[in-house]
Each structure stands twice: as C-alpha cells, then as structure tokens.
Short mmCIF file of C-alpha atoms and ligand atoms in Angstrom, two decimals:
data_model
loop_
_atom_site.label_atom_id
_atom_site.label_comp_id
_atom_site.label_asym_id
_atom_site.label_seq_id
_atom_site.Cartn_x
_atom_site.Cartn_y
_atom_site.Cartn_z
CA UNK F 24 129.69 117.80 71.74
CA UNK F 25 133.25 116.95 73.12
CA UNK F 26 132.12 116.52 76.41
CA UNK F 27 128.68 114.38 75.99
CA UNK F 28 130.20 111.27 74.85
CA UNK F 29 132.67 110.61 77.94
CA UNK F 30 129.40 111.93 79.84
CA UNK F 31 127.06 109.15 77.87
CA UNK F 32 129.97 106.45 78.31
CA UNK F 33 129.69 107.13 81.82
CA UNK F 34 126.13 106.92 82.88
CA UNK F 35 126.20 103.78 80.09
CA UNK F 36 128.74 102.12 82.40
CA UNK F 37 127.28 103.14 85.06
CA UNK F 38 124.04 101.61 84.56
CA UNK F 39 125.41 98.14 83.73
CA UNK F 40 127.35 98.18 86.71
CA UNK F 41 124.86 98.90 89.09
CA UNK F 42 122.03 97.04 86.97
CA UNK F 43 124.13 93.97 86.03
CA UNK F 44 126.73 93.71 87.62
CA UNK F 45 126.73 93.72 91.19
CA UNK F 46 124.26 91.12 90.84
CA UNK F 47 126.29 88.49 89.56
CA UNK F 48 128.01 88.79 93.27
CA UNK F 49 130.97 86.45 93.98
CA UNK F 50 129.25 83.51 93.03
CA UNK F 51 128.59 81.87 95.72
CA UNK F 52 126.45 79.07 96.18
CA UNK F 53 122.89 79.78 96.54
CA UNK F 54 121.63 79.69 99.92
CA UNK F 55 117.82 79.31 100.94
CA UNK F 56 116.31 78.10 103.80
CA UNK F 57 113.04 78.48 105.78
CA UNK F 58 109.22 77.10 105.99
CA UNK F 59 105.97 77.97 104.87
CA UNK F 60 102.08 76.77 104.58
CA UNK F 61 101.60 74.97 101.75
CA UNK F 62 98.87 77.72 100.17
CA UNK F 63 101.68 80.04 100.29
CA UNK F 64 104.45 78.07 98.65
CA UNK F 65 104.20 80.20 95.32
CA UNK F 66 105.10 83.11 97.11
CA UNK F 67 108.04 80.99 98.77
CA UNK F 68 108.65 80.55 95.14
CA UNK F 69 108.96 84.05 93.98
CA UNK F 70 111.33 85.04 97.00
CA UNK F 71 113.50 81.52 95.96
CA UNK F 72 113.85 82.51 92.57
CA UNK F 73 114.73 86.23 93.49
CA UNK F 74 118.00 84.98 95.76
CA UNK F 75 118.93 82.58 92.52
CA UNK F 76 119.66 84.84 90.23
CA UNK F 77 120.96 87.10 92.33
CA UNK F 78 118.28 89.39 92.80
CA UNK F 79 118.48 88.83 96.37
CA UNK F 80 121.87 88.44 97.89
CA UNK F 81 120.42 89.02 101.36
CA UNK F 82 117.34 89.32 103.20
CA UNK F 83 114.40 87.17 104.84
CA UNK F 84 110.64 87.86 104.42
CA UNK F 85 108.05 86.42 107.10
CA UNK F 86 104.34 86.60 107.52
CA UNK F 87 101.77 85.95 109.83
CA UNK F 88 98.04 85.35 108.74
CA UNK F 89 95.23 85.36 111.00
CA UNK F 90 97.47 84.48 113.70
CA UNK F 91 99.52 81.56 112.98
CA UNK F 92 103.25 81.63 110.57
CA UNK F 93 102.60 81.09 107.22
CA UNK F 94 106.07 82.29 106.06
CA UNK F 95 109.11 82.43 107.39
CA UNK F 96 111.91 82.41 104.52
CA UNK F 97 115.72 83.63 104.45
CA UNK F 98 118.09 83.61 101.80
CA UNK F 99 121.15 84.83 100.25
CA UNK F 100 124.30 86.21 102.52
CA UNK F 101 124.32 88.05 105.83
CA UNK F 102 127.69 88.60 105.24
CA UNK F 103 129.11 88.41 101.51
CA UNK F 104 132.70 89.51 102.65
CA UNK F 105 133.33 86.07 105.20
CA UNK F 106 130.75 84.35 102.72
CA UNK F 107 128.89 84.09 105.99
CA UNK F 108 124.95 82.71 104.98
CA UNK F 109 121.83 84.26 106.35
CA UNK F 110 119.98 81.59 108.67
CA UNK F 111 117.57 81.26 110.51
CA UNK F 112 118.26 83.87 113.34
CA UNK F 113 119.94 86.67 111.03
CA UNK F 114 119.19 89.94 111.79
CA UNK F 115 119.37 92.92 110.20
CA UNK F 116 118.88 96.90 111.11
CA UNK F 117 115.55 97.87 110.38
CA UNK F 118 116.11 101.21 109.81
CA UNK F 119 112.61 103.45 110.19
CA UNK F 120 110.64 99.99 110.55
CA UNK F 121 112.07 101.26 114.45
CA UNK F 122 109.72 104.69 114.17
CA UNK F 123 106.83 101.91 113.98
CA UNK F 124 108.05 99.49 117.19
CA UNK F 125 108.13 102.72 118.86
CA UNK F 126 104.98 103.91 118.59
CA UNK F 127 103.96 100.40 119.33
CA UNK F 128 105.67 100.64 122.46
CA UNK F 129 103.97 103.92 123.42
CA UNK F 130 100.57 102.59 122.51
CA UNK F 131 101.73 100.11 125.17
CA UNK F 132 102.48 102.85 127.91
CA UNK F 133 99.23 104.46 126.82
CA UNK F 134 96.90 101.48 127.72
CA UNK F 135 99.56 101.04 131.03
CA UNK F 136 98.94 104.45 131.72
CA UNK F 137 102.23 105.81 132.10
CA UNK F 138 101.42 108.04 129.17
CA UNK F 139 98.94 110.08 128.07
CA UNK F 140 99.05 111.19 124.05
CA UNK F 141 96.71 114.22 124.86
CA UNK F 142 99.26 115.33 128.32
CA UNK F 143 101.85 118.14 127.31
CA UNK F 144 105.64 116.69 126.46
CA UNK F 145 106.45 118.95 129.02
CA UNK F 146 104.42 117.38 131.70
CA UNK F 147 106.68 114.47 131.39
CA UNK F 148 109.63 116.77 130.11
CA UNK F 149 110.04 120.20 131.49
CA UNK F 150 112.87 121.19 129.75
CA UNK F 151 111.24 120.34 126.64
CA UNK F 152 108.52 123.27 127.36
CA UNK F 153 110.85 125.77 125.77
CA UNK F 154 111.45 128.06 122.52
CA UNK F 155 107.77 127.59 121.77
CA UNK F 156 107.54 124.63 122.32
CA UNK F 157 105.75 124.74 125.20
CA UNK F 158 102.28 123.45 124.19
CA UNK F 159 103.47 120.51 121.95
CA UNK F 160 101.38 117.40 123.12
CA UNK F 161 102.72 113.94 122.98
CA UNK F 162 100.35 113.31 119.76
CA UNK F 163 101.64 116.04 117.94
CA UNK F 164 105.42 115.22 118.46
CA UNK F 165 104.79 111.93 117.46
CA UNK F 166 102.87 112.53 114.76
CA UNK F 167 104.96 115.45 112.96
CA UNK F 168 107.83 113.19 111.95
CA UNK F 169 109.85 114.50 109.17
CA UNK F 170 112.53 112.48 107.48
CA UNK F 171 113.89 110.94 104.20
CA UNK F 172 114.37 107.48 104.35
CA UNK F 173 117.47 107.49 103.12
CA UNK F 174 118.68 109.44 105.38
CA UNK F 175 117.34 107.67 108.31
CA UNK F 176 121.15 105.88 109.70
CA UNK F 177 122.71 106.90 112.68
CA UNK F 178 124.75 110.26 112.37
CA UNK F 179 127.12 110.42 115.22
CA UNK F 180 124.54 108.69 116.59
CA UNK F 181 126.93 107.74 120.13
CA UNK F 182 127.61 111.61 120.05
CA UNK F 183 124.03 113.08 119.85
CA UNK F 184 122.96 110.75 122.98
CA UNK F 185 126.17 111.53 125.36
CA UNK F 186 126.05 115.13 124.54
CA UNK F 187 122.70 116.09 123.96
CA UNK F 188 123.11 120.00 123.57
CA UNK F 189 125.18 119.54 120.08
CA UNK F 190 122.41 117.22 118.30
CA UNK F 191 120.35 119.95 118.12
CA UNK F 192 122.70 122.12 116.27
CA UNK F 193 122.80 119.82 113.20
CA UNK F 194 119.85 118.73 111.07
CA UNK F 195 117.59 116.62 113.51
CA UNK F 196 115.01 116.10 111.17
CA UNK F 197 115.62 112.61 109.99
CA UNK F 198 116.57 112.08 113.92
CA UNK F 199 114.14 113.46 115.46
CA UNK F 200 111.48 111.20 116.11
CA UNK F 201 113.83 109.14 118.29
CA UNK F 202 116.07 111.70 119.73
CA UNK F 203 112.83 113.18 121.33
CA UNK F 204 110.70 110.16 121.23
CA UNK F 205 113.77 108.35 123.56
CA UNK F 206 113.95 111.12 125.93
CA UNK F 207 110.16 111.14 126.34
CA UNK F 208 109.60 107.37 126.84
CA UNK F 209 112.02 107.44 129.59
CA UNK F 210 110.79 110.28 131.41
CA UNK F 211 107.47 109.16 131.35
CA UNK F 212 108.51 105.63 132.67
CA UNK F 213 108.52 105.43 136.66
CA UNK F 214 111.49 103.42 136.70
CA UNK F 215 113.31 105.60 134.20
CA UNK F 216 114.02 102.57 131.75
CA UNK F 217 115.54 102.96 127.96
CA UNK F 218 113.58 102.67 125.17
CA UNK F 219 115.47 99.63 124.49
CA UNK F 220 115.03 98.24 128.24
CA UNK F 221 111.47 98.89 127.99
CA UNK F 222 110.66 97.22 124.62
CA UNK F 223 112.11 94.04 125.45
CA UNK F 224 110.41 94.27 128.98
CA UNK F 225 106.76 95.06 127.59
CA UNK F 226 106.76 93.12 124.00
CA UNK F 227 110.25 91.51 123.16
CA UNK F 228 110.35 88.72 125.91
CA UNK F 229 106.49 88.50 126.75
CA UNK F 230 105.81 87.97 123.37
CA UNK F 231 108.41 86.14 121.99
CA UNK F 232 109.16 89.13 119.39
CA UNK F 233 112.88 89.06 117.97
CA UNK F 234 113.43 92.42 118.00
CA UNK F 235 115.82 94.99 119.97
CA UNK F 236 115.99 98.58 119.67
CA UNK F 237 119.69 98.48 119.17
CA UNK F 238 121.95 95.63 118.37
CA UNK F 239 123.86 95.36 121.91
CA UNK F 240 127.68 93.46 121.41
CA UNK F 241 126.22 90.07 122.56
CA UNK F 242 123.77 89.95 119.74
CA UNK F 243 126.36 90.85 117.15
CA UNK F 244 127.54 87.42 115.91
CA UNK F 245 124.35 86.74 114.42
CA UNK F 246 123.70 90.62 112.43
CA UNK F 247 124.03 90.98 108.97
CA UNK F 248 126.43 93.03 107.74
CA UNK F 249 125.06 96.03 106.25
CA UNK F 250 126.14 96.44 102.19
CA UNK F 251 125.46 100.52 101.07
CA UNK F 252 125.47 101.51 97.48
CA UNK F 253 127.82 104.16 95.90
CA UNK F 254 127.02 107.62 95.15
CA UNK F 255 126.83 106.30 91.68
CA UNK F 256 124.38 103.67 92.28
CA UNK F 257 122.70 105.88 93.94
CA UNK F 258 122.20 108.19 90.94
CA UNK F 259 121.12 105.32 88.98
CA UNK F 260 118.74 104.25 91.30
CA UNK F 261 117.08 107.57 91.36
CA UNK F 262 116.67 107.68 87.37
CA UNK F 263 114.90 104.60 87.90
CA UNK F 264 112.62 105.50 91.16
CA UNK F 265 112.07 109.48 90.14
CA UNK F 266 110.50 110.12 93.71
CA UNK F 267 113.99 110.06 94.70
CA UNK F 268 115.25 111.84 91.71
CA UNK F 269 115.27 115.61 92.89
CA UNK F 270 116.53 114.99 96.61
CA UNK F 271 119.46 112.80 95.01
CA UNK F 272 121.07 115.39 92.40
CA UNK F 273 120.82 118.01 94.85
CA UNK F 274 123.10 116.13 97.14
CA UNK F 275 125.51 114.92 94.07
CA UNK F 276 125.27 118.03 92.07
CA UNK F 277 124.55 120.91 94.13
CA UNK F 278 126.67 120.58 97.48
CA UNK F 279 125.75 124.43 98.45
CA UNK F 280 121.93 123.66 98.27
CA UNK F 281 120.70 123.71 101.82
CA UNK F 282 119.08 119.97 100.48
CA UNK F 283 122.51 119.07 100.26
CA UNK F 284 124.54 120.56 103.12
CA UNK F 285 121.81 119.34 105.74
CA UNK F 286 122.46 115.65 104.18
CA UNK F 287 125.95 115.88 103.29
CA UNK F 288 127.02 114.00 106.43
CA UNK F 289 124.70 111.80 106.64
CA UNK F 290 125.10 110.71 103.02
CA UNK F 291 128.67 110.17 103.71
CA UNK F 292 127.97 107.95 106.84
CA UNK F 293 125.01 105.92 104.83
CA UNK F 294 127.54 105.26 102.24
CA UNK F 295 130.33 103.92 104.91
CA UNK F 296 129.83 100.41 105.63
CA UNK F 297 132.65 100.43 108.19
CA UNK F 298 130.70 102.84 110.23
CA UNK F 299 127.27 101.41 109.92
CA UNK F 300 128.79 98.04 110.76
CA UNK F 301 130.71 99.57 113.69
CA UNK F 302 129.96 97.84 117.10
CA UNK F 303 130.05 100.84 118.80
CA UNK F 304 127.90 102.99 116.24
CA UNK F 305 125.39 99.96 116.80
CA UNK F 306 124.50 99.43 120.04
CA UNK F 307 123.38 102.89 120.54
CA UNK F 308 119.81 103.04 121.10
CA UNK F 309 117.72 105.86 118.34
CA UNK F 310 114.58 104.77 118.00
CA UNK F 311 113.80 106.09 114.62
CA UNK F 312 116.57 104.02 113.03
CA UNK F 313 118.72 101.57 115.30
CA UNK F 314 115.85 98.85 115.64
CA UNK F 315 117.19 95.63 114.91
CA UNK F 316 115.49 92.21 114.19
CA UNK F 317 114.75 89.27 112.15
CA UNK F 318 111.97 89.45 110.21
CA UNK F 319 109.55 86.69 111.53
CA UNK F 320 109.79 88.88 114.87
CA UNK F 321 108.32 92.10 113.35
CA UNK F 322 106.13 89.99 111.16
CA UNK F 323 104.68 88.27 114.40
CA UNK F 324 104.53 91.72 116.25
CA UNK F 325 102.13 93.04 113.64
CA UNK F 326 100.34 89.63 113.02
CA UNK F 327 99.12 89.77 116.60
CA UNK F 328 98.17 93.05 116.39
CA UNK F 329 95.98 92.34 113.13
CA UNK F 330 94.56 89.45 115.34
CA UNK F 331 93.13 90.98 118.49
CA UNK F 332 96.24 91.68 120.24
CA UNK F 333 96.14 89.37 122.38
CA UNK F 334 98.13 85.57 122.13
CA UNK F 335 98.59 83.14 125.35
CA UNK F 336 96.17 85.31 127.49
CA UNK F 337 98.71 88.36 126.71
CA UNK F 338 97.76 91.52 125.05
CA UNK F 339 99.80 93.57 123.54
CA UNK F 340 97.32 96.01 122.21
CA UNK F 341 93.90 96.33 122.92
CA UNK F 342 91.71 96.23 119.30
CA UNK F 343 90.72 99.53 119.89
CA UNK F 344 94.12 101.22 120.40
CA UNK F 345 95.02 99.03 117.40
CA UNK F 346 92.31 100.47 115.66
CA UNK F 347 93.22 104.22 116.16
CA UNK F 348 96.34 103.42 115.30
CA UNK F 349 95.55 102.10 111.91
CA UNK F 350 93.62 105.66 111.70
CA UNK F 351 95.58 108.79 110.40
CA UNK F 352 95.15 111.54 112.50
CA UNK F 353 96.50 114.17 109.64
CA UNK F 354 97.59 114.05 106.05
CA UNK F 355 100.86 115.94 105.27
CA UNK F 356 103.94 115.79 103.07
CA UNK F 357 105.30 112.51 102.31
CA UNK F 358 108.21 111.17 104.62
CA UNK F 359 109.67 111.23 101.44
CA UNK F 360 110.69 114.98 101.83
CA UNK F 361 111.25 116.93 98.23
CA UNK F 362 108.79 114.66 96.44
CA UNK F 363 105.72 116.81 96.92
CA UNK F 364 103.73 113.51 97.56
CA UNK F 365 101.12 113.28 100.23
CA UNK F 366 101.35 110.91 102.91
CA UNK F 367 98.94 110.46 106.00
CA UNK F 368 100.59 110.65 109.22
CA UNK F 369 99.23 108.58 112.67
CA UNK F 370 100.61 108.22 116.03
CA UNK F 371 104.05 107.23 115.38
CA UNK F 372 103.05 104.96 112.71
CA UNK F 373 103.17 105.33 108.77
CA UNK F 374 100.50 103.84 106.26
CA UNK F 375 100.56 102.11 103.08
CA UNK F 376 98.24 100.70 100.52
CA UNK F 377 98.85 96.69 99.97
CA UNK F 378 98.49 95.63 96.43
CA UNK F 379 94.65 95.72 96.58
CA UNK F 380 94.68 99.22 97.66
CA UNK F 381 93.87 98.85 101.51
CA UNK F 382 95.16 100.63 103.72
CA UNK F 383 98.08 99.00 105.84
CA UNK F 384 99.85 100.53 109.12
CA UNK F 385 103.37 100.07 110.07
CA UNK F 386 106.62 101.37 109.09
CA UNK F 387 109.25 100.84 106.15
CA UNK F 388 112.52 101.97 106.44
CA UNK F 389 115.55 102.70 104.45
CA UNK F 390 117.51 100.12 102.33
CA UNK F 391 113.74 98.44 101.43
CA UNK F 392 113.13 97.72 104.56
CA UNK F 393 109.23 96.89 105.87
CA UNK F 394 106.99 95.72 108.63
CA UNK F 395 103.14 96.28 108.40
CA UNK F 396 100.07 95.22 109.45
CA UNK F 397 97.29 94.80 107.32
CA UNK F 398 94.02 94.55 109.50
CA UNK F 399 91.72 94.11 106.57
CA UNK F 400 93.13 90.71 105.74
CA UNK F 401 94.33 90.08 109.31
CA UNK F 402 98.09 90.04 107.84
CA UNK F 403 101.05 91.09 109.59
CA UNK F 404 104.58 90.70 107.30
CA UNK F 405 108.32 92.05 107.10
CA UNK F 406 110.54 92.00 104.50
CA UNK F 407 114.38 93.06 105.79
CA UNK F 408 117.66 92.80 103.68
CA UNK F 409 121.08 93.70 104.46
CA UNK F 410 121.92 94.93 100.58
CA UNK F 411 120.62 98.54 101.27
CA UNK F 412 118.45 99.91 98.59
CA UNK F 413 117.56 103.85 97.38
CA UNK F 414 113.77 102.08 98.27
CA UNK F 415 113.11 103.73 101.42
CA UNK F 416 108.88 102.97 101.23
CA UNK F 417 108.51 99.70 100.82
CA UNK F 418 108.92 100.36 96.91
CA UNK F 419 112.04 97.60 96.17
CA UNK F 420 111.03 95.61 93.49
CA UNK F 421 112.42 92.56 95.96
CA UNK F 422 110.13 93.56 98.83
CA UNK F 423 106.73 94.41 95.80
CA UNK F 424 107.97 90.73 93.97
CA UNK F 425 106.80 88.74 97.08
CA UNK F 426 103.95 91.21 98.32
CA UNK F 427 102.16 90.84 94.82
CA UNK F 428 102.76 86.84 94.80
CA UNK F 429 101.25 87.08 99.15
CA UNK F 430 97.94 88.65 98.08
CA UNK F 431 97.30 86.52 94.91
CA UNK F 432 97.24 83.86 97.01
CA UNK F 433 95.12 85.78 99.89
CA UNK F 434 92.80 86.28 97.14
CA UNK F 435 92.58 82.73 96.64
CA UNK F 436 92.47 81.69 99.73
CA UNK F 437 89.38 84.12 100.47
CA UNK F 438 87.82 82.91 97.28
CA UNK F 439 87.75 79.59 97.85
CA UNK F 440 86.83 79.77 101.44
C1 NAG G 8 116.97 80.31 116.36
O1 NAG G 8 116.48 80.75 117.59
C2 NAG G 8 115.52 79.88 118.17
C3 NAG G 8 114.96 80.55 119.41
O2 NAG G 8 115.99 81.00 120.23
C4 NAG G 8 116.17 78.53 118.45
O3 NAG G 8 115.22 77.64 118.97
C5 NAG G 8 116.75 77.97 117.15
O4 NAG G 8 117.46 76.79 117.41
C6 NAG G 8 117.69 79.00 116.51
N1 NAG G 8 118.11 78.50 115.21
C7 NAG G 8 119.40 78.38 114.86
C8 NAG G 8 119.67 77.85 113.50
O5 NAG G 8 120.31 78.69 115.59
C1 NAG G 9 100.53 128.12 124.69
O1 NAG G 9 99.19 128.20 125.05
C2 NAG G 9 98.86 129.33 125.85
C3 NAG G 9 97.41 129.20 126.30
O2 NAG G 9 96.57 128.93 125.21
C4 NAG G 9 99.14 130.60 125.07
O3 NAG G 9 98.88 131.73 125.85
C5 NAG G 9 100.59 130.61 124.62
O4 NAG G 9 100.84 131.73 123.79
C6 NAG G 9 100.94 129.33 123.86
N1 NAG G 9 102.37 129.31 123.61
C7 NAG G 9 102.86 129.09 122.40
C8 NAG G 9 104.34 129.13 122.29
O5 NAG G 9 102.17 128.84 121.42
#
C-alpha cells in the first residue's frame, strides 16, 4: 500500500500537467489569421476558438472544395520559444502525410511512363533483386508499408542515406517506404533526379503546390519549430487514445521487449526537439517522413485531384489513376502496428473514413498530422501543427474538432443546393 500513493500522486500530477497545463502556454497573445468562404466560417470558428484557449498553440488547416479555397486558416505559434507567430507561409514537417506525396509522385511517373507498378523493383534496381527479394514488384513494395506513426521521424536519417549498407541493420520498418521508395524513384528516372528534385519538377512548381520533400536551409526561416511531448505525456496520452496504449508501455516499461529495443532510438530522437529541429537532420530527403509544407499546399494537391486532376490545362493525375488510387488493393494490419486493427492498404496511399463514413485517400502522419482527399464530396484538406501529438491517424481531437464542423456544413451546403 506504501508504494501506490506516491504511484497515484504521480500519474495525478501527471495528468494535470499534460491535460492542463501545458495548455495555458506562456501566454502569449492570441494569434489568428487567414480567409475563408463565407458558408464555411463556422468551421473557421471552431479552429479560432481551439487556438484561444489554448487548444491550439500551433498549426493551420486548409481546404479545397470542388476546386476553388474555401479555407485557408493559421493560428497559434510556429515558434513558442522566440514567440515567433505562425503566418501565412509557415510550414511545418508533415511527417507520413510524405508516404502520400510520394505515391502521388509515382502515380505521376506511372502516367509519364517512366514507371511501371506491375515491372519488377529490380528491373529498375538490380541490386534490389536479392535475399528473396527478387520478384517484389513496384506495387507490392509500395503497398506493404509497415510503420507506427509515431515512430515515423528521421533516425539518423543523414546517416542511413550516405551509408546505405548500415540502414539496413537497424529497424527499417517505420523507414522503409522511403528508404526504398527514394532509391526506386531515382533509378527509374532517366535523368537520375531526387525524389525531392522530381516533386517540385512534376507537381510543386507546375502546380503551385507548397510542398518540398525536405526542408532545404533556404526554406528554413519560415518552418515551424517542431514541439515533442515527454515520455510522460506520452503515457498519458496513451491512457487516453488506448490504440496507442500497448505499443507505449512496452517502450516505457519493458525496454528488453523487442517492441521496445527496435523503437528505443527512435523514441529518443522523436522526443529531442534539438534534433528534429536540426538544419542538418532536415534537409535530408526520406520520403516517408521529411515532407514539408504548409497546409493550403497539400490541401490544394488533393483538391485537384478530387476535381479531375487537371487545373490551367495541367493534369496532375488522370481521373482514372486517381480513381485506383482511391481503391485499396489489400486489407492488412493497421499502420498502427500492435493495435490489431485492420487497415486497407493502396498504392502508396492510406485511407480513412470522413465523418460520414466515406472513404477518403491520403495520408496522416505523426504529431496529428493529415492531408486527404475525399472524392465523394470533391474535398481535398490538411490539417498540420507543429505541437506534436501521440495522434498519428488523423485522430487529434484538434484535427476531428474542425473535420466534424467541415462536413456539417458540406451537409448543408448539399442540402440546400
Ligand atoms: C506567402 O507566399 C505567397 C506566394 O509566394 C506570397 O504572395 C505572399 O506574399 C506570402 N505571404 C507572406 C505573409 O509573406
Ligand atoms: C521468383 O519467381 C520464380 C519464377 O516464378 C521462382 O522460380 C522463384 O523461386 C521466385 N523467387 C522467390 C525468391 O520467390
């Protein structure tokens, strides 16, 4: 009995902390800015009231319906520690949002021809032909993604792309998506570019699409900086969302699990801001976490791919790739690993169910993190913050606040029309 009141006084003060708190901030002043349609002011509304109280000390949610900008809102501080606002052109690391601009991209290079999704990686890749994996197809590499969200930040990120040979001796599962992915996109390219190169060459600059698959030094005045939660807040996070309950206390409480050892340095890294904020650690292209944008650009990415595809006599998709796309080619365990949920997989891409239980394509990513297009209701929208939450699919109560308020007033929009 001895030992469960320090135990209780603990997790009590625990919870406050991370519950009250760290919300109250520094108190600085409130800071909102953006536009919207007028039909969508209410959900303006929601996401103003969220960075008041201190819900949301950082982030920016944008959406695109039926083609045009309905929203594009910011608020709260891209950089608490300088008391540094978040405007207009603040962006933030999308974390796994990336897997989605990949396969985006490589949709792209499918229609362009430069690659074929049925074609062996090792066509494009001979010295990925070996240790069985000799008959892997582009489809299936990109399609058997396993990660956790939260562990989804660059691990010696720099490292694993200089010296290739020692990534694979440490747990590339939450890497591997771009680790491969990177390697095959510039094989298959005739002139050899970077994922990076290529993205901004094919979608970023045609399209007007503020998004980069790293954050290179020149773009670094205008980046959030990215705020991690302690192991502690962690812990309380994962009483709260249990999905995240049993992959969380192995990591705190059983270090020898093989859970734990594969995550223990990654854990450590997610929880070191210095790192994560770390020029160097940045600008290192891995395109299933290093993607970094605002969130109007993902938002409009996925807006004119709900819309045809095609804006200004440019296509970025045709609707039929987009429409395979938004079709999962094989249901399997959740990205969510340890959580025994079911997830359908696609061709680099995730799905989700909006609010009326449609089914959605995109990506969300660690820290709360989303982009997604919903084709049903011709909707593409991103919600990105720089105050990293446990959420890692698209389940933070900031990101669900606004995407409840958005289809209310799709519903009434469609009702009335
Ligand atoms: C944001 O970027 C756009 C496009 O480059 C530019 O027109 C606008 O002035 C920028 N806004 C701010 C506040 O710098
Ligand atoms: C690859 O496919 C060939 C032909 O079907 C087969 O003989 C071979 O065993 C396969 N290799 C592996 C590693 O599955």
């Amino acid at each position: 009995m001895g030992v469960l009141k320090p135990v209780l006084v603990a997790v009590v003060a625990v919870f406050v902390y991370t519950r009250v708190i760290q919300y109250k901030g520094d108190n600085l002043p409130v800071n909102f800015g953006g536009t919207c349609d007028e039909d969508f002011q209410g959900v303006v509304d929601v996401f103003r009231r969220n960075v008041e109280s201190g819900k949301e000390p950082g982030g920016a949610f944008a959406v695109y319906y039926q083609g045009r900008p309905v929203i594009d809102v910011w608020g709260g501080y891209a950089d608490p520690q300088s008391y540094r606002p978040w405007e207009e052109n603040t962006t933030t690391v999308v974390f796994s949002c990336s897997k989605g601009m990949a396969a985006i991209l490589m949709a792209k290079m499918v229609e362009e021809g430069l690659l074929d999704y049925s074609r062996l990686v090792s066509d494009y890749w001979p010295e990925f032909g070996q240790n069985g994996k000799e008959n892997v197809t582009v489809e299936m590499l990109i399609s058997h993604q396993a990660g956790v969200p939260f562990l989804d930040t660059p691990l010696s990120l720099r490292e694993c792309k200089i010296n290739k040979e020692k990534c694979t001796a440490f747990g590339y599962h939450a890497l591997t998506f771009g680790l491969y992915v990177d390697e095959l996109i510039e094989r298959a390219d005739p002139q050899h570019r970077d994922t990076a190169t290529l993205f901004r060459e094919l979608i970023g600059e045609p399209f007007g699409v503020d998004f980069g698959m790293n954050t290179p030094r020149a773009e670094f005045h205008r980046t959030a900086r990215l705020q991690t939660r302690s192991k502690a807040q962690l812990l309380m996070d994962a009483l709260t969302y249990r999905r995240y309950l049993t992959p969380m206390s192995q990591i705190v409480f059983t270090p020898d699990s093989m859970m734990a050892k594969s995550v223990a340095p990654i854990v450590e890294y997610a929880q070191s801001t210095e790192t994560l904020n770390d020029p160097a650690v940045r600008e290192v292209t891995v395109s299933s976490c290093s993607g970094t944008g605002t969130a109007r650009g993902l938002a409009k990415m996925y807006g004119i791919l709900t819309n045809g595809g095609t804006e200004d006599g440019k296509t970025i998709l045709s609707p039929n790739m987009m429409k395979s796309l938004a079709t999962p080619l094989l249901v399997g365990k959740d990205v969510v690993m340890l959580t025994g949920e079911q997830s359908q997989l696609g061709r680099g891409t995730l799905y989700r169910k909006n609010p009326k239980g449609q089914r959605c394509v995109g990506h969300t990513g660690f820290g709360g993190q989303v982009a997604i297009g919903d084709l049903e209701n011709g909707l593409g929208l991103s919600y990105l913050t720089n105050h990293l939450s446990i959420n890692g699919v698209g389940d933070d109560p900031r990101f669900r606040d606004v995407e409840e308020a958005l289809y209310e007033t799709i519903d009434r929009i469609q009702k009335n029309s």
